[in-house]
mmCIF file of C-alpha atoms in Angstrom:
data_model
loop_
_atom_site.group_PDB
_atom_site.id
_atom_site.type_symbol
_atom_site.label_atom_id
_atom_site.label_comp_id
_atom_site.label_asym_id
_atom_site.label_seq_id
_atom_site.Cartn_x
_atom_site.Cartn_y
_atom_site.Cartn_z
ATOM 1 C CA MET A 177 35.965 39.472 -34.708
ATOM 2 C CA ALA A 178 32.507 40.298 -32.782
ATOM 3 C CA VAL A 179 30.855 37.177 -35.618
ATOM 4 C CA THR A 180 33.697 35.052 -34.711
ATOM 5 C CA GLN A 181 33.209 35.545 -31.018
ATOM 6 C CA THR A 182 29.407 34.966 -31.165
ATOM 7 C CA LEU A 183 30.188 31.900 -33.147
ATOM 8 C CA ARG A 184 32.493 30.995 -30.802
ATOM 9 C CA SER A 185 30.099 31.389 -28.194
ATOM 10 C CA ILE A 186 27.745 29.158 -29.284
ATOM 11 C CA LEU A 187 29.565 25.504 -30.843
ATOM 12 C CA VAL A 188 31.041 26.230 -27.064
ATOM 13 C CA ARG A 189 27.382 26.444 -25.283
ATOM 14 C CA LEU A 190 27.149 23.376 -27.813
ATOM 15 C CA LEU A 191 29.670 21.447 -27.242
ATOM 16 C CA VAL A 192 28.451 21.983 -22.755
ATOM 17 C CA GLY A 193 24.817 21.039 -23.764
ATOM 18 C CA LEU A 194 26.347 17.305 -26.368
ATOM 19 C CA CYS A 195 28.355 16.508 -23.140
ATOM 20 C CA ALA A 196 24.996 17.211 -20.074
ATOM 21 C CA ILE A 197 23.485 14.809 -22.810
ATOM 22 C CA VAL A 198 25.565 12.172 -23.026
ATOM 23 C CA LEU A 199 26.466 11.932 -19.392
ATOM 24 C CA ALA A 200 22.899 12.046 -19.158
ATOM 25 C CA TRP A 201 21.964 9.010 -20.792
ATOM 26 C CA LEU A 202 25.407 6.894 -19.821
ATOM 27 C CA TRP A 203 24.027 7.835 -15.733
ATOM 28 C CA ILE A 204 20.673 6.745 -17.151
ATOM 29 C CA VAL A 205 21.613 3.658 -18.755
ATOM 30 C CA LEU A 206 25.410 2.675 -16.533
ATOM 31 C CA GLY A 207 24.359 3.587 -13.593
ATOM 32 C CA ALA A 208 20.315 4.144 -12.491
ATOM 33 C CA THR A 209 18.792 1.938 -10.809
ATOM 34 C CA PRO A 210 15.583 2.555 -9.723
ATOM 35 C CA ALA A 211 13.993 2.657 -5.921
ATOM 36 C CA TRP A 212 14.203 0.278 -3.738
ATOM 37 C CA ALA A 213 9.859 1.115 -3.302
ATOM 38 C CA GLN A 214 9.383 1.317 -7.301
ATOM 39 C CA GLU A 215 11.295 -2.605 -7.592
ATOM 40 C CA LYS A 216 8.549 -3.899 -6.022
ATOM 41 C CA THR A 217 5.248 -1.823 -7.125
ATOM 42 C CA ILE A 218 2.703 -3.480 -7.344
ATOM 43 C CA ASN A 219 -0.314 -1.529 -9.753
ATOM 44 C CA TYR A 220 -3.893 -3.321 -9.681
ATOM 45 C CA SER A 221 -5.725 0.104 -9.438
ATOM 46 C CA ASN A 222 -9.058 0.331 -10.658
ATOM 47 C CA THR A 223 -9.093 -3.504 -11.492
ATOM 48 C CA HIS A 224 -11.300 -6.467 -11.157
ATOM 49 C CA LEU A 225 -10.160 -8.781 -8.564
ATOM 50 C CA GLU A 226 -12.585 -11.108 -6.916
ATOM 51 C CA GLN A 227 -11.826 -14.033 -6.076
ATOM 52 C CA ARG A 228 -8.071 -14.112 -6.438
ATOM 53 C CA ASP A 229 -5.840 -15.672 -4.482
ATOM 54 C CA PHE A 230 -3.099 -13.572 -3.720
ATOM 55 C CA SER A 231 -2.382 -16.376 -0.815
ATOM 56 C CA HIS A 232 0.978 -16.156 1.083
ATOM 57 C CA LEU A 233 2.213 -13.494 -2.198
ATOM 58 C CA ASP A 234 4.409 -10.014 -0.481
ATOM 59 C CA LEU A 235 2.821 -7.252 -1.745
ATOM 60 C CA GLU A 236 4.375 -5.032 0.034
ATOM 61 C CA GLY A 237 4.069 -1.200 -1.479
ATOM 62 C CA GLY A 238 1.006 -2.683 -3.958
ATOM 63 C CA VAL A 239 -1.099 -0.009 -4.705
ATOM 64 C CA PHE A 240 -5.314 -1.198 -4.353
ATOM 65 C CA VAL A 241 -7.217 2.096 -5.758
ATOM 66 C CA ALA A 242 -10.957 1.611 -5.854
ATOM 67 C CA ALA A 243 -9.836 -2.117 -6.665
ATOM 68 C CA GLU A 244 -12.739 -4.820 -7.073
ATOM 69 C CA MET A 245 -11.153 -7.658 -4.555
ATOM 70 C CA ARG A 246 -14.424 -9.195 -3.157
ATOM 71 C CA GLU A 247 -13.946 -12.700 -2.060
ATOM 72 C CA ALA A 248 -9.771 -11.983 -2.295
ATOM 73 C CA ASN A 249 -8.175 -14.164 -0.601
ATOM 74 C CA PHE A 250 -5.453 -12.281 0.947
ATOM 75 C CA SER A 251 -4.459 -14.405 4.032
ATOM 76 C CA ASP A 252 -0.935 -14.898 5.127
ATOM 77 C CA ALA A 253 -0.206 -11.824 2.573
ATOM 78 C CA ASN A 254 2.428 -9.327 2.515
ATOM 79 C CA LEU A 255 0.649 -5.858 1.850
ATOM 80 C CA LYS A 256 3.444 -3.988 4.218
ATOM 81 C CA ASN A 257 3.480 -0.760 3.106
ATOM 82 C CA ALA A 258 0.750 -0.779 0.432
ATOM 83 C CA ILE A 259 -1.751 1.455 -0.680
ATOM 84 C CA LEU A 260 -5.552 0.362 -0.004
ATOM 85 C CA THR A 261 -8.027 3.032 -0.775
ATOM 86 C CA LYS A 262 -11.827 3.205 -2.444
ATOM 87 C CA GLY A 263 -11.628 -1.119 -2.612
ATOM 88 C CA ASN A 264 -13.928 -3.322 -2.071
ATOM 89 C CA LEU A 265 -13.186 -6.135 -0.074
ATOM 90 C CA LEU A 266 -16.562 -7.407 0.690
ATOM 91 C CA GLY A 267 -15.688 -10.764 1.971
ATOM 92 C CA ALA A 268 -12.304 -11.154 1.316
ATOM 93 C CA ASN A 269 -10.095 -13.108 3.573
ATOM 94 C CA LEU A 270 -7.135 -11.075 5.238
ATOM 95 C CA ARG A 271 -6.308 -13.856 8.361
ATOM 96 C CA GLY A 272 -3.064 -13.153 8.756
ATOM 97 C CA ALA A 273 -2.220 -10.772 6.913
ATOM 98 C CA ASN A 274 0.629 -7.983 7.158
ATOM 99 C CA LEU A 275 -0.631 -4.621 6.796
ATOM 100 C CA THR A 276 1.832 -2.728 8.262
ATOM 101 C CA GLY A 277 2.367 0.894 7.287
ATOM 102 C CA ALA A 278 -0.772 0.224 5.455
ATOM 103 C CA LEU A 279 -3.237 3.526 3.927
ATOM 104 C CA ILE A 280 -6.809 1.991 4.337
ATOM 105 C CA ASP A 281 -8.968 4.173 3.281
ATOM 106 C CA ARG A 282 -12.289 3.666 2.519
ATOM 107 C CA VAL A 283 -11.741 0.820 2.223
ATOM 108 C CA THR A 284 -15.060 -2.104 2.576
ATOM 109 C CA PHE A 285 -14.550 -4.683 4.536
ATOM 110 C CA TYR A 286 -17.914 -5.881 4.969
ATOM 111 C CA LYS A 287 -17.837 -9.358 6.595
ATOM 112 C CA ALA A 288 -14.377 -9.763 5.722
ATOM 113 C CA ASP A 289 -11.536 -12.007 8.161
ATOM 114 C CA LEU A 290 -9.646 -9.033 9.307
ATOM 115 C CA SER A 291 -8.376 -12.145 11.378
ATOM 116 C CA ASN A 292 -4.480 -12.618 12.950
ATOM 117 C CA ALA A 293 -4.462 -9.444 10.595
ATOM 118 C CA ILE A 294 -1.193 -7.352 11.747
ATOM 119 C CA LEU A 295 -1.916 -3.770 11.239
ATOM 120 C CA THR A 296 -0.422 -1.581 13.298
ATOM 121 C CA GLU A 297 0.870 1.824 11.806
ATOM 122 C CA ALA A 298 -1.388 1.012 9.235
ATOM 123 C CA THR A 299 -3.437 4.122 9.032
ATOM 124 C CA VAL A 300 -7.505 3.264 8.402
ATOM 125 C CA SER A 301 -9.892 6.205 7.864
ATOM 126 C CA ASN A 302 -14.018 5.730 6.972
ATOM 127 C CA SER A 303 -13.552 2.578 6.133
ATOM 128 C CA ILE A 304 -16.527 0.083 6.549
ATOM 129 C CA LEU A 305 -15.810 -2.325 9.023
ATOM 130 C CA ASP A 306 -19.746 -4.166 9.226
ATOM 131 C CA GLU A 307 -19.335 -7.789 10.411
ATOM 132 C CA ALA A 308 -15.276 -8.493 9.803
ATOM 133 C CA VAL A 309 -14.301 -10.665 12.099
ATOM 134 C CA ILE A 310 -10.850 -9.602 14.009
ATOM 135 C CA THR A 311 -10.384 -11.650 16.444
ATOM 136 C CA GLY A 312 -6.349 -11.853 17.751
ATOM 137 C CA ALA A 313 -5.881 -8.051 14.673
ATOM 138 C CA ASP A 314 -3.106 -6.064 15.258
ATOM 139 C CA PHE A 315 -4.096 -2.359 15.452
ATOM 140 C CA THR A 316 -1.074 -0.852 17.691
ATOM 141 C CA ASP A 317 0.327 2.313 16.984
ATOM 142 C CA ALA A 318 -2.481 2.428 13.924
ATOM 143 C CA ILE A 319 -4.414 5.345 12.881
ATOM 144 C CA VAL A 320 -7.900 4.334 13.164
ATOM 145 C CA ASP A 321 -10.903 7.241 13.109
ATOM 146 C CA ARG A 322 -12.960 7.401 16.257
ATOM 147 C CA TYR A 323 -16.352 5.995 14.781
ATOM 148 C CA THR A 324 -14.689 2.435 13.431
ATOM 149 C CA THR A 325 -12.615 2.369 17.168
ATOM 150 C CA THR A 326 -15.431 2.720 18.867
ATOM 151 C CA GLN A 327 -17.163 -0.362 16.200
ATOM 152 C CA LEU A 328 -14.506 -2.420 16.548
ATOM 153 C CA CYS A 329 -14.437 -2.309 20.610
ATOM 154 C CA LYS A 330 -17.883 -4.024 20.830
ATOM 155 C CA ARG A 331 -16.201 -7.394 18.628
ATOM 156 C CA ALA A 332 -12.858 -6.856 20.088
ATOM 157 C CA ASP A 333 -10.817 -9.370 21.694
ATOM 158 C CA GLY A 334 -8.141 -12.059 21.262
ATOM 159 C CA VAL A 335 -4.315 -12.760 21.000
ATOM 160 C CA ASN A 336 -1.518 -11.965 17.671
ATOM 161 C CA PRO A 337 -0.035 -15.563 17.014
ATOM 162 C CA MET A 338 2.782 -13.498 15.326
ATOM 163 C CA THR A 339 3.162 -10.238 17.990
ATOM 164 C CA GLY A 340 1.411 -10.857 21.443
ATOM 165 C CA ALA A 341 -0.502 -8.310 20.769
ATOM 166 C CA ASN A 342 -4.420 -8.324 22.146
ATOM 167 C CA THR A 343 -6.533 -6.556 20.601
ATOM 168 C CA ARG A 344 -8.731 -4.535 22.306
ATOM 169 C CA ASP A 345 -5.435 -3.369 24.238
ATOM 170 C CA SER A 346 -4.158 -2.279 20.873
ATOM 171 C CA LEU A 347 -7.340 -0.486 19.351
ATOM 172 C CA GLY A 348 -7.500 1.877 23.060
ATOM 173 C CA CYS A 349 -10.272 0.351 23.304
ATOM 174 C CA ARG A 350 -12.001 0.666 27.549
#
């Protein structure tokens, strides 16, 4: 009698496990859709993108970690919520690019053109913006480290044509 109950218990557990597997498989095949952020995410991590033309492209949520992007053209590109860490954008064209909410950490923008770029709510930390053109760039509600803000305020001017924000005001320059 004890043997039959043990066998029954084992069979019930197997059936329950099998049902769970079948239901999970059906959910994946029939009903699962990827999260919105994952549908559009483009991963260019550790890639060589020198002199590539990304102008006017929708790169929202793109990942550019440790990417080599010297002289790349991102003019008027949508880079909302993009991750740009440890990247090299030396001499790159980001004129009019939308970098709203982007994570920009340890990025080299030396001699890059960020004129009329939108960097609202972006995080800009430990990045090199020496000799970068920022005329008309909008930094409203962006988190910019103190040293970078001081350096940018020395040459900040213009008004962003899309947002109407004054560059100096958006940086909090005095």
